[in-house]
Amino acid sequence: MVLTDIENPVFERGVRRRLVSADTTFVSIHGDPSRAVFAAKRRSRPDVIVDATRQGDRTALAREMIWVLPRGGLYIAVGARRSWTNRFDAAGRSLSTDSVASERVKKELRDSVSLERNRRPQAVVKQRDHLAVLRHTDVEEVLSSRYGAAWGEIVTRQAEYTFESRADLIMHGEPSEARKPSTIHVPELTVRAYNDATCHMREILTRNDFILPDTYRHWQNKSLLHKRIQPGSRSYARLLEAVTAGRAKSEAGTFYSLDSAFPTHFGHLMTETISRHWGWQVASKMYPDLRPVMTRQAGKAPLPQWKRDVLSALNVPLDKILFVEEGDSVRVERLVAAMPQLVNPRYIDAGIHNTWAAIGAGVGVDPTPLLRPEKIFLSRRSKSQRTCSNTPEVESFFAQNGFKVLLPEKLSFAEQVHTFAAAKVIAGFGGSALFNAMFNSTAKILILTSRSYVAANEYLIASVNGNELHYFWAPPELQQPPSGFSVDAYRSGFEFPLAQHQAALMRVI
């Protein structure tokens, strides 16, 4: 592959005469390196990239394009001086105050190349293999360019639309910087069937030298991140050894991705995983022998009971699940994957209400409806994240005001659904414990949380159901940074200012 500033037919003919036996592709970047990156994804991976540009930042261009090459591939900068190699080296070694993730990207660059300092022209040798990252916005075009119709097919597609949140949102105290939009834009949602795809642990999906877009939860972000994938750039990344260290096998048939980056986390199941059930409903009619794909974590039961209960309520055939062991890779004949109906904090598709209704019906009729409390408070005893330091005081306040204090993880899933569905007021600490409010469209909901809790799951759920939703904010032990996002801050503990909020709480409850 030869990179040029603009189209130059005379130059191209001259190169082709000299490289008669080589399959040479010319890409004119017109000052935009992303043009070269996109062109590279659409073609077979080159063994050599020649930078014949004369304008722009050639070091920046090399940092974008080096990832395209396979292990052993050569990147040549025609006419570059030794200073080019030095700048390329410095790009991977400079100290900065960037995030840990940024430093890991720099280390990935350092460890992925070998600089040929004494070579003329200046050159870099690739030392690792990386995969091209596909996005939902370009996956069909790129795969069609590489494989034609053999890549797969569109199973169904839902047009984008907007709707006004039905939540009656009331804030108490200084709110989080993460605002809750009153107008929700739902993007175009697609269900695709990929031929000859590979399933790895924790929702990682690949096809040959591509990472499929369904791998990434927050697919609209500029930088796509997964804990088991090391980015080299925004367009190329490497699967960590833990993902590929195990067995590689093949399975015939058609499979459906119901996996998760967090396979044993209740909150991720109830938001991210079930938000792809809409695609299962469509695909299971097209492919009657469709089988789900999920991760099985080492040393743990394949399906915790609560997960079995949720999937059973949705009529997912548990006996047909293809479990991918951590570290293993399973190449399947056909893989169906749906874009999610809920992505926190960006959007929710109002049609997800059908899945919630199906779960509610699937757990069966409440055997004791008259015994359900009208007011419930969902508490948290875990010390791992978002711990409320004065939990006993908060629990006591709600108990004294007629609330039944519950730890939802102590109840069966069916009991949780019935309890939430019957309540008139649902209160609790922000997080997974409150997600079952999806089964109640009339209850008043109270969320007690810190300003560093920037998630919007509860708001998105209420935006579909139309609940009256109250946020009672507390100062966190660790603030979110002025720009960006901190996981530690997101998990920060807090002390709930009961005295500050008591009067408002009494009015609401």
XYZ file of C-alpha atoms in Angstrom:
509
model
C 0.000 0.000 0.000
C 1.389 3.394 -1.039
C 0.135 6.556 0.677
C 0.168 9.807 -1.304
C -1.063 13.339 -0.676
C -3.292 13.461 -3.757
C -3.985 11.326 -6.814
C -0.899 11.251 -9.061
C -1.336 8.959 -12.098
C 2.197 9.569 -13.390
C 3.738 8.596 -10.039
C 1.484 5.536 -9.781
C 2.444 4.286 -13.258
C 6.114 4.693 -12.413
C 5.784 2.681 -9.213
C 3.812 -0.071 -10.918
C 6.496 -0.425 -13.619
C 9.112 -0.967 -10.916
C 6.935 -3.330 -8.859
C 5.486 -5.443 -11.637
C 5.001 -8.542 -9.478
C 3.583 -6.699 -6.458
C -0.114 -6.134 -5.784
C 0.112 -2.404 -5.100
C -2.715 -0.195 -3.841
C -2.502 3.609 -3.858
C -4.402 5.659 -1.286
C -4.554 9.463 -1.485
C -5.199 10.874 1.981
C -5.830 14.559 1.102
C -4.524 15.612 4.513
C -6.832 13.230 6.406
C -5.186 10.041 7.792
C -8.617 8.549 8.522
C -9.091 8.133 4.751
C -6.116 5.786 4.696
C -7.329 3.877 7.756
C -10.767 3.310 6.244
C -9.280 2.324 2.887
C -7.025 -0.200 4.636
C -9.972 -1.857 6.395
C -11.710 -2.393 3.064
C -8.744 -4.202 1.494
C -6.679 -7.255 2.274
C -4.007 -6.459 4.814
C -0.780 -5.232 3.139
C 2.653 -6.563 4.055
C 4.283 -3.194 3.352
C 3.050 0.385 3.699
C 5.038 3.096 1.917
C 4.449 6.667 3.055
C 5.157 8.779 -0.029
C 3.405 11.880 1.306
C 5.179 15.217 1.470
C 2.704 17.218 3.541
C 1.192 17.042 7.000
C 2.387 15.301 10.161
C 3.993 12.119 8.882
C 4.640 10.850 12.404
C 0.932 11.117 13.224
C 0.131 9.332 9.965
C 2.499 6.506 10.876
C 0.948 6.164 14.331
C -2.449 5.663 12.713
C -1.316 3.302 9.953
C 1.275 1.104 11.684
C -1.531 -0.990 13.220
C -2.753 -2.035 9.769
C 0.323 -4.190 9.221
C 0.602 -7.829 10.307
C 3.433 -9.047 12.511
C 6.627 -8.637 10.490
C 5.090 -5.996 8.231
C 7.208 -3.033 7.155
C 6.312 0.675 7.275
C 8.607 2.825 5.110
C 8.699 6.624 5.146
C 10.198 7.750 1.837
C 12.385 10.839 2.134
C 12.080 11.030 5.925
C 15.117 11.931 7.974
C 16.393 10.247 11.125
C 14.397 12.821 13.105
C 11.222 11.090 11.865
C 12.273 7.859 13.579
C 13.161 9.776 16.743
C 9.756 11.482 16.816
C 8.023 8.160 16.277
C 9.992 6.678 19.173
C 9.219 9.664 21.403
C 5.503 9.312 20.687
C 5.532 6.019 22.551
C 7.836 7.083 25.366
C 6.863 10.614 26.366
C 5.719 11.059 29.941
C 2.433 12.850 30.440
C -0.412 13.380 32.881
C -2.808 11.464 30.640
C -5.025 8.728 32.014
C -3.755 5.224 32.701
C -5.527 4.127 29.524
C -3.539 6.644 27.469
C -0.282 5.402 28.947
C -1.254 1.837 28.059
C -1.796 2.908 24.460
C 1.680 4.446 24.399
C 3.148 1.254 25.841
C 1.298 -0.743 23.205
C 2.993 1.353 20.537
C 6.421 0.860 22.109
C 5.965 -2.903 22.376
C 4.461 -3.320 18.907
C 7.217 -1.874 16.725
C 10.923 -2.151 16.063
C 12.638 0.968 14.734
C 15.091 0.455 11.869
C 17.278 3.468 12.697
C 20.121 2.687 10.315
C 17.920 1.896 7.351
C 17.464 4.169 4.371
C 14.700 5.108 3.888
C 13.487 5.304 7.479
C 11.395 2.277 8.436
C 9.491 0.570 11.253
C 8.874 -3.179 11.590
C 5.619 -4.386 13.157
C 6.088 -6.838 16.049
C 2.468 -7.726 16.941
C -0.805 -8.503 15.212
C -3.785 -6.205 15.702
C -7.384 -6.445 14.548
C -9.382 -3.739 12.824
C -12.174 -2.348 15.008
C -15.502 -2.107 13.203
C -18.326 0.219 14.182
C -22.030 -0.208 13.630
C -21.830 2.724 11.215
C -19.305 1.096 8.858
C -19.455 -2.659 9.449
C -21.629 -3.534 6.460
C -19.673 -1.383 4.005
C -16.303 -2.694 5.170
C -17.277 -6.364 5.264
C -19.015 -6.105 1.892
C -15.866 -4.567 0.391
C -13.729 -7.406 1.748
C -16.030 -10.402 1.339
C -18.966 -9.370 -0.827
C -22.282 -10.976 0.097
C -20.430 -13.820 1.828
C -19.994 -11.758 5.013
C -23.623 -12.311 6.065
C -26.908 -10.456 5.934
C -29.197 -7.939 7.597
C -31.865 -9.810 9.550
C -33.921 -6.718 10.356
C -33.485 -2.998 10.825
C -35.426 -0.461 12.895
C -35.380 3.189 11.816
C -34.020 5.867 14.123
C -36.489 8.086 15.962
C -36.804 10.436 18.923
C -39.271 10.591 21.769
C -39.871 12.782 24.780
C -39.043 11.211 28.119
C -42.180 10.244 29.999
C -40.401 10.524 33.352
C -41.515 13.253 35.741
C -38.006 14.150 36.897
C -37.383 16.062 40.145
C -33.910 16.824 41.524
C -33.167 17.421 45.209
C -29.816 18.963 46.124
C -26.893 19.736 43.838
C -27.216 17.261 40.937
C -24.610 15.295 39.043
C -22.921 17.045 36.129
C -24.324 14.299 33.897
C -27.609 15.767 32.726
C -30.678 13.711 31.882
C -31.954 14.687 28.399
C -35.686 15.249 28.056
C -35.552 14.259 24.373
C -34.152 10.802 23.727
C -32.683 10.000 20.316
C -32.872 6.301 19.486
C -30.429 5.440 16.676
C -31.078 3.019 13.863
C -30.957 -0.472 15.363
C -29.903 -3.485 13.314
C -29.830 -7.249 13.736
C -27.093 -8.856 11.619
C -26.153 -12.426 10.813
C -22.386 -12.820 10.360
C -21.101 -15.868 8.504
C -17.966 -17.558 9.840
C -17.587 -15.532 13.045
C -15.684 -16.366 16.229
C -17.048 -16.059 19.766
C -14.638 -15.341 22.603
C -15.170 -14.731 26.298
C -17.187 -11.797 27.612
C -19.000 -10.776 24.432
C -15.878 -10.422 22.280
C -16.821 -11.263 18.695
C -14.460 -11.379 15.722
C -14.405 -12.291 12.040
C -10.958 -12.989 10.630
C -8.938 -9.814 11.299
C -11.911 -7.716 12.455
C -13.409 -7.047 15.877
C -17.157 -6.910 15.314
C -18.999 -3.851 16.675
C -21.285 -5.949 18.882
C -18.250 -6.481 21.134
C -18.526 -2.985 22.592
C -21.205 -1.920 25.079
C -20.801 1.827 24.611
C -20.640 1.652 20.844
C -21.256 5.381 20.250
C -18.154 6.507 22.153
C -15.218 7.922 20.198
C -12.883 5.402 21.809
C -14.238 1.858 22.077
C -13.063 0.060 25.205
C -13.258 -3.473 26.575
C -11.346 -4.773 29.598
C -9.983 -7.725 27.629
C -8.917 -5.717 24.570
C -5.894 -3.420 24.338
C -6.371 -0.504 21.920
C -3.531 0.591 19.694
C -5.595 3.383 18.189
C -9.285 4.106 17.791
C -9.316 1.866 14.726
C -7.133 -1.104 15.713
C -6.759 -3.201 18.845
C -5.304 -6.445 20.194
C -7.093 -9.207 22.079
C -5.295 -9.855 25.350
C -3.670 -13.242 25.825
C -6.352 -14.220 28.357
C -8.883 -14.106 25.512
C -7.010 -16.436 23.159
C -4.913 -18.623 25.481
C -7.376 -21.528 25.583
C -8.773 -23.964 23.062
C -9.965 -23.115 19.571
C -12.876 -25.136 18.227
C -15.676 -24.949 15.669
C -19.453 -25.365 15.883
C -21.908 -25.815 13.024
C -25.258 -24.062 13.101
C -26.623 -20.618 13.877
C -25.944 -18.889 17.191
C -27.104 -15.720 18.912
C -24.978 -13.497 21.138
C -26.618 -13.108 24.556
C -23.251 -12.710 26.218
C -21.982 -9.913 28.439
C -18.705 -8.236 29.304
C -19.848 -8.816 32.906
C -21.431 -12.288 32.730
C -22.336 -12.662 36.419
C -23.518 -9.110 37.132
C -27.267 -8.721 37.673
C -27.400 -5.079 36.609
C -25.678 -5.699 33.279
C -28.006 -8.610 32.541
C -31.114 -6.526 33.249
C -29.977 -3.603 31.114
C -27.522 -4.639 28.408
C -28.269 -8.322 27.843
C -32.061 -8.260 27.830
C -31.934 -5.160 25.626
C -30.842 -7.499 22.820
C -33.755 -9.889 23.334
C -35.699 -8.103 20.589
C -33.258 -9.506 18.059
C -33.606 -13.006 19.511
C -37.357 -12.865 18.922
C -36.862 -11.951 15.268
C -33.944 -14.294 14.574
C -35.468 -17.349 16.271
C -38.304 -17.236 13.730
C -35.860 -17.041 10.831
C -33.502 -19.671 12.283
C -35.588 -22.252 14.224
C -32.515 -24.023 15.639
C -30.982 -20.802 16.966
C -28.729 -21.295 20.011
C -27.629 -18.655 22.547
C -23.945 -17.949 23.217
C -22.719 -17.014 26.701
C -19.506 -16.956 28.721
C -18.896 -19.556 31.399
C -16.527 -18.253 34.059
C -13.950 -20.637 35.469
C -14.839 -22.058 38.877
C -18.432 -20.829 38.746
C -21.747 -22.411 37.857
C -22.612 -21.966 34.168
C -25.775 -20.066 35.097
C -26.479 -18.568 38.540
C -30.081 -19.222 39.591
C -31.153 -15.607 39.102
C -29.782 -15.677 35.567
C -31.592 -18.933 34.843
C -34.809 -17.365 36.115
C -34.516 -14.273 33.904
C -33.667 -16.239 30.761
C -36.360 -18.830 31.456
C -38.935 -16.058 31.806
C -37.963 -14.980 28.274
C -38.238 -18.558 26.967
C -34.541 -18.719 26.124
C -33.688 -22.454 25.769
C -31.175 -23.033 28.556
C -30.338 -26.536 27.331
C -29.177 -25.146 23.978
C -26.718 -22.543 25.278
C -23.224 -22.663 23.812
C -20.926 -21.790 26.701
C -17.584 -20.228 25.832
C -15.008 -20.935 28.510
C -12.733 -18.065 29.456
C -9.768 -18.113 27.098
C -11.452 -20.320 24.506
C -12.458 -19.347 20.978
C -15.424 -20.913 19.181
C -15.718 -20.401 15.438
C -19.365 -20.707 14.418
C -21.030 -21.180 11.065
C -23.336 -18.204 11.580
C -23.622 -15.668 14.395
C -26.597 -13.364 14.882
C -26.154 -10.214 16.960
C -28.523 -7.341 17.710
C -27.738 -3.750 18.550
C -28.950 -3.006 22.090
C -32.188 -1.205 22.883
C -30.559 0.412 25.932
C -27.143 2.033 26.139
C -26.450 3.846 29.383
C -26.509 6.847 29.490
C -27.304 7.635 25.836
C -30.609 6.120 24.806
C -33.394 3.603 25.359
C -35.785 2.207 22.760
C -39.373 2.440 23.994
C -39.984 -0.976 22.452
C -37.967 -2.571 25.258
C -41.178 -2.416 27.281
C -42.240 -5.560 25.400
C -39.292 -7.457 26.872
C -40.062 -6.209 30.380
C -43.671 -7.307 29.961
C -42.531 -10.719 28.725
C -40.356 -11.193 31.817
C -43.208 -10.138 34.093
C -45.526 -12.637 32.450
C -42.831 -15.299 32.357
C -42.301 -15.425 36.133
C -45.970 -16.265 36.593
C -48.873 -14.846 38.590
C -48.073 -13.410 42.018
C -49.213 -16.057 44.536
C -49.575 -13.550 47.414
C -50.477 -10.133 45.945
C -52.251 -8.922 49.085
C -49.133 -9.463 51.210
C -46.854 -7.178 49.198
C -45.683 -3.949 50.873
C -46.772 -0.669 49.290
C -43.492 1.035 50.165
C -40.100 -0.607 49.728
C -36.548 0.579 50.336
C -33.783 -1.279 48.490
C -30.662 -1.175 50.606
C -27.048 -2.116 49.911
C -24.683 -3.875 52.311
C -21.842 -4.429 49.849
C -18.634 -2.548 50.628
C -17.234 -2.862 47.104
C -18.768 0.270 45.568
C -21.043 3.247 46.254
C -21.170 2.401 49.951
C -23.370 4.696 52.016
C -21.505 5.247 55.277
C -24.682 5.978 57.263
C -26.783 3.149 55.852
C -28.271 2.142 59.254
C -29.508 5.704 59.798
C -31.064 5.837 56.323
C -32.695 2.418 56.700
C -34.107 3.409 60.079
C -35.647 6.584 58.648
C -37.442 4.713 55.891
C -38.537 1.885 58.194
C -40.042 4.417 60.610
C -42.002 5.875 57.702
C -43.663 2.642 56.668
C -41.129 1.212 54.230
C -40.141 -2.438 54.066
C -36.335 -2.504 53.936
C -35.154 -5.160 51.489
C -31.930 -6.632 50.181
C -33.118 -7.759 46.733
C -30.320 -10.294 46.302
C -31.866 -12.233 49.214
C -35.094 -12.747 47.246
C -35.763 -15.058 44.327
C -36.061 -13.268 41.019
C -39.805 -13.945 40.853
C -40.206 -12.478 44.347
C -38.318 -9.374 43.242
C -40.560 -8.901 40.208
C -43.765 -9.352 42.200
C -42.569 -7.080 45.013
C -41.569 -4.269 42.673
C -44.711 -4.610 40.576
C -46.971 -4.229 43.626
C -45.227 -1.249 45.244
C -46.586 2.285 45.164
C -43.312 3.884 46.307
C -39.891 2.428 45.472
C -36.834 3.954 47.157
C -33.224 2.883 47.363
C -29.579 3.553 46.694
C -28.789 4.157 43.017
C -27.680 1.097 41.090
C -28.724 -2.402 40.091
C -31.123 -2.877 43.008
C -33.482 -0.315 41.492
C -33.491 -1.667 37.946
C -36.477 -3.916 38.666
C -38.538 -0.732 38.710
C -38.914 -1.586 35.019
C -41.783 -3.829 36.138
C -43.823 -0.946 37.553
C -44.979 2.005 35.443
C -47.008 3.765 38.149
C -44.823 3.758 41.264
C -43.089 6.832 42.600
C -39.319 6.204 42.578
C -36.731 7.754 44.919
C -33.012 7.390 44.197
C -30.447 8.167 46.892
C -26.978 8.495 45.416
C -23.834 10.580 45.097
C -23.075 13.195 42.455
C -20.317 10.932 41.092
C -22.926 8.351 40.066
C -23.367 9.472 36.463
C -25.299 6.441 35.213
C -28.759 7.033 33.792
C -30.282 3.539 33.798
C -32.990 4.451 36.296
C -33.879 7.590 34.351
C -33.981 5.768 31.021
C -36.260 3.095 32.469
C -38.579 5.760 33.892
C -38.480 7.572 30.542
C -40.263 4.593 29.003
C -42.551 3.776 31.928
C -43.517 7.332 32.875
C -42.694 7.200 36.590
C -42.389 10.164 38.924
C -38.652 10.039 39.578
C -36.854 11.804 42.444
C -33.066 12.045 42.745
C -31.730 12.892 46.209
C -28.084 13.847 45.761
C -25.194 13.449 48.193
C -21.589 14.699 48.001
C -19.227 11.834 47.033
C -16.007 10.933 48.763
C -14.335 11.222 45.343
C -15.533 13.699 42.721
C -15.677 12.991 39.008
C -12.935 14.931 37.148
C -13.958 18.240 35.491
C -13.732 16.503 32.119
C -13.801 12.798 31.434
C -14.879 9.908 33.613
C -13.341 8.159 36.621
C -14.365 4.605 37.517
C -13.113 5.133 41.072
C -15.299 8.218 41.418
C -18.244 6.346 39.911
C -17.824 3.721 42.632
C -17.178 6.302 45.323
C -18.783 5.965 48.711
C -20.809 8.759 50.268
C -22.651 9.853 53.379
C -26.283 10.602 52.677
C -27.235 14.053 54.099
C -30.460 12.919 55.730
C -30.947 16.149 57.668
C -30.689 18.178 54.447
C -33.195 16.028 52.555
C -35.534 14.969 55.355
C -38.215 17.594 54.743
C -38.321 16.876 51.000
C -38.380 13.140 51.634
C -41.340 13.501 53.965
C -43.246 15.464 51.331
C -42.539 12.903 48.620
C -43.255 9.710 50.577
